[in-house]
mmCIF file of C-alpha atoms in Angstrom:
data_model
loop_
_atom_site.group_PDB
_atom_site.id
_atom_site.type_symbol
_atom_site.label_atom_id
_atom_site.label_comp_id
_atom_site.label_asym_id
_atom_site.label_seq_id
_atom_site.Cartn_x
_atom_site.Cartn_y
_atom_site.Cartn_z
ATOM 1 C CA MET A 1178 90.047 176.262 172.422
ATOM 2 C CA GLN A 1179 88.827 173.517 174.758
ATOM 3 C CA MET A 1180 88.955 169.777 174.116
ATOM 4 C CA ARG A 1181 87.219 166.869 175.874
ATOM 5 C CA LEU A 1182 87.331 163.148 175.168
ATOM 6 C CA VAL A 1183 83.975 161.582 176.038
ATOM 7 C CA ASN A 1184 81.841 158.461 175.996
ATOM 8 C CA PRO A 1185 78.341 159.972 176.032
ATOM 9 C CA SER A 1186 75.548 158.367 177.997
ATOM 10 C CA GLY A 1187 72.667 157.216 175.845
ATOM 11 C CA ALA A 1188 75.061 156.026 173.135
ATOM 12 C CA PRO A 1189 76.979 152.767 172.767
ATOM 13 C CA ALA A 1190 80.027 152.309 174.977
ATOM 14 C CA PRO A 1191 83.351 151.917 173.197
ATOM 15 C CA ALA A 1192 84.396 148.378 172.275
ATOM 16 C CA GLY A 1193 87.869 148.922 173.700
ATOM 17 C CA PRO A 1194 90.156 151.332 175.541
ATOM 18 C CA TYR A 1195 89.369 154.527 173.636
ATOM 19 C CA SER A 1196 86.961 157.463 173.672
ATOM 20 C CA GLN A 1197 83.989 157.516 171.319
ATOM 21 C CA VAL A 1198 84.037 161.265 170.681
ATOM 22 C CA ALA A 1199 86.514 164.133 170.801
ATOM 23 C CA GLU A 1200 84.750 167.465 171.392
ATOM 24 C CA VAL A 1201 86.767 170.490 170.337
ATOM 25 C CA ARG A 1202 85.224 173.855 171.259
ATOM 26 C CA LEU A 1203 86.109 176.531 168.742
ATOM 27 C CA GLY A 1204 84.389 179.689 169.920
ATOM 28 C CA ASP A 1205 80.663 179.307 169.340
ATOM 29 C CA THR A 1206 80.987 175.974 167.516
ATOM 30 C CA THR A 1207 82.036 172.495 168.520
ATOM 31 C CA LEU A 1208 83.922 170.095 166.311
ATOM 32 C CA LEU A 1209 82.957 166.446 166.957
ATOM 33 C CA VAL A 1210 85.404 163.769 165.854
ATOM 34 C CA LEU A 1211 83.930 160.280 166.231
ATOM 35 C CA SER A 1212 85.970 157.116 166.556
ATOM 36 C CA GLY A 1213 85.504 154.541 163.839
ATOM 37 C CA GLN A 1214 82.368 152.449 164.316
ATOM 38 C CA VAL A 1215 81.510 148.919 163.218
ATOM 39 C CA ALA A 1216 78.236 146.988 163.378
ATOM 40 C CA LEU A 1217 78.559 145.667 166.925
ATOM 41 C CA ASP A 1218 75.528 144.657 168.965
ATOM 42 C CA ASP A 1219 74.538 146.614 172.067
ATOM 43 C CA ASP A 1220 76.898 144.519 174.232
ATOM 44 C CA ASN A 1221 79.892 145.003 171.889
ATOM 45 C CA ARG A 1222 80.192 141.220 171.611
ATOM 46 C CA GLU A 1223 78.924 140.233 168.174
ATOM 47 C CA ILE A 1224 78.841 141.782 164.725
ATOM 48 C CA VAL A 1225 75.275 142.425 163.572
ATOM 49 C CA GLY A 1226 74.593 140.968 160.104
ATOM 50 C CA PRO A 1227 77.633 138.745 159.527
ATOM 51 C CA GLY A 1228 78.432 138.702 155.811
ATOM 52 C CA ASP A 1229 75.697 141.265 155.008
ATOM 53 C CA MET A 1230 76.978 144.708 153.989
ATOM 54 C CA THR A 1231 73.517 146.298 153.995
ATOM 55 C CA VAL A 1232 72.768 145.220 157.573
ATOM 56 C CA GLN A 1233 76.257 146.160 158.782
ATOM 57 C CA ALA A 1234 76.125 149.587 157.118
ATOM 58 C CA GLU A 1235 72.674 150.255 158.642
ATOM 59 C CA ARG A 1236 73.837 149.255 162.138
ATOM 60 C CA THR A 1237 77.053 151.258 161.873
ATOM 61 C CA LEU A 1238 75.209 154.408 160.793
ATOM 62 C CA GLU A 1239 72.603 153.832 163.509
ATOM 63 C CA ILE A 1240 75.394 153.853 166.115
ATOM 64 C CA ILE A 1241 76.897 156.997 164.594
ATOM 65 C CA GLY A 1242 73.456 158.618 164.734
ATOM 66 C CA GLN A 1243 73.230 157.826 168.450
ATOM 67 C CA LEU A 1244 76.651 159.334 169.117
ATOM 68 C CA LEU A 1245 75.772 162.461 167.146
ATOM 69 C CA ALA A 1246 72.401 162.803 168.916
ATOM 70 C CA ALA A 1247 74.132 162.629 172.300
ATOM 71 C CA HIS A 1248 75.801 165.908 171.287
ATOM 72 C CA GLY A 1249 72.722 167.545 169.764
ATOM 73 C CA ALA A 1250 73.920 166.777 166.237
ATOM 74 C CA THR A 1251 72.416 164.997 163.229
ATOM 75 C CA PHE A 1252 73.783 163.620 159.978
ATOM 76 C CA ALA A 1253 73.178 167.089 158.484
ATOM 77 C CA ASP A 1254 75.994 168.361 160.747
ATOM 78 C CA VAL A 1255 78.550 165.874 159.389
ATOM 79 C CA ILE A 1256 81.265 167.581 157.346
ATOM 80 C CA ASN A 1257 83.479 164.555 156.620
ATOM 81 C CA ILE A 1258 82.977 160.804 156.436
ATOM 82 C CA ARG A 1259 85.716 158.190 156.142
ATOM 83 C CA THR A 1260 84.699 154.650 155.245
ATOM 84 C CA TYR A 1261 86.790 151.507 155.284
ATOM 85 C CA LEU A 1262 85.443 148.511 153.344
ATOM 86 C CA THR A 1263 87.007 145.059 153.374
ATOM 87 C CA ASP A 1264 85.785 144.520 149.801
ATOM 88 C CA MET A 1265 85.089 147.378 147.386
ATOM 89 C CA ALA A 1266 82.662 145.057 145.572
ATOM 90 C CA HIS A 1267 80.195 145.984 148.364
ATOM 91 C CA ARG A 1268 80.455 149.726 147.671
ATOM 92 C CA ALA A 1269 77.080 149.954 145.927
ATOM 93 C CA GLU A 1270 75.294 148.271 148.851
ATOM 94 C CA TYR A 1271 76.995 150.677 151.261
ATOM 95 C CA ALA A 1272 76.185 153.672 149.048
ATOM 96 C CA ALA A 1273 72.490 152.735 148.993
ATOM 97 C CA VAL A 1274 72.356 152.698 152.795
ATOM 98 C CA ARG A 1275 74.448 155.838 153.140
ATOM 99 C CA GLY A 1276 72.079 157.673 150.798
ATOM 100 C CA LYS A 1277 69.271 157.217 153.336
ATOM 101 C CA TYR A 1278 71.255 159.059 156.021
ATOM 102 C CA PHE A 1279 72.998 161.777 154.012
ATOM 103 C CA THR A 1280 70.744 164.009 151.935
ATOM 104 C CA GLY A 1281 70.949 167.629 150.888
ATOM 105 C CA ASP A 1282 74.461 169.062 151.099
ATOM 106 C CA LEU A 1283 76.759 166.042 151.247
ATOM 107 C CA PRO A 1284 79.882 165.869 153.419
ATOM 108 C CA THR A 1285 83.382 165.455 152.062
ATOM 109 C CA SER A 1286 84.180 161.781 151.800
ATOM 110 C CA THR A 1287 86.843 159.112 151.540
ATOM 111 C CA THR A 1288 86.131 155.423 150.943
ATOM 112 C CA VAL A 1289 88.963 152.924 150.832
ATOM 113 C CA GLU A 1290 89.366 149.176 150.738
ATOM 114 C CA VAL A 1291 91.379 147.624 153.546
ATOM 115 C CA SER A 1292 92.550 144.047 153.970
ATOM 116 C CA LYS A 1293 91.113 143.639 157.443
ATOM 117 C CA LEU A 1294 89.345 145.472 160.275
ATOM 118 C CA PHE A 1295 89.776 144.899 164.021
ATOM 119 C CA ARG A 1296 87.030 142.255 163.891
ATOM 120 C CA ASP A 1297 87.377 139.533 161.234
ATOM 121 C CA ASP A 1298 83.610 139.527 160.609
ATOM 122 C CA ALA A 1299 83.321 143.322 160.207
ATOM 123 C CA LEU A 1300 82.861 144.353 156.572
ATOM 124 C CA ILE A 1301 82.787 148.108 157.183
ATOM 125 C CA GLU A 1302 84.078 150.770 159.582
ATOM 126 C CA ILE A 1303 82.965 154.396 159.427
ATOM 127 C CA GLU A 1304 84.227 157.500 161.202
ATOM 128 C CA VAL A 1305 82.796 161.004 160.892
ATOM 129 C CA THR A 1306 83.535 164.594 161.808
ATOM 130 C CA ALA A 1307 80.679 167.003 162.537
ATOM 131 C CA VAL A 1308 80.319 170.680 163.463
ATOM 132 C CA VAL A 1309 77.558 171.940 165.773
ATOM 133 C CA ALA A 1310 76.777 175.081 167.725
ATOM 134 C CA ALA A 1311 78.472 175.048 171.131
ATOM 135 C CA GLY A 1312 75.952 174.319 173.830
#
């Protein structure tokens, strides 16, 4: 088994002192564990879509898509998704956006309500785990 912690080029830089992706090589497959993502702009300064769950969910999944693509993965390779919402009343809006990205065989999933995220204006944080062929 080999493990690397990386911040892939071509994908957003982390918003703090952490790695965006843990790559764990398991024979001929690689397990990708992504750090939680929120709807930050390209400069990691502002939340995109303040107060708008649909916009924040779209941006967050867009960032996750970029991180997956940097490793040759897609949403079809995601095996687990963990979502943190600051208000479960927005679950339907999130689910509508999520349904655009996850089709076919759906990953295992956890969605919980939390009192606060690391940014006061963030409504959602998502982290995923994916499995791809080692390359």
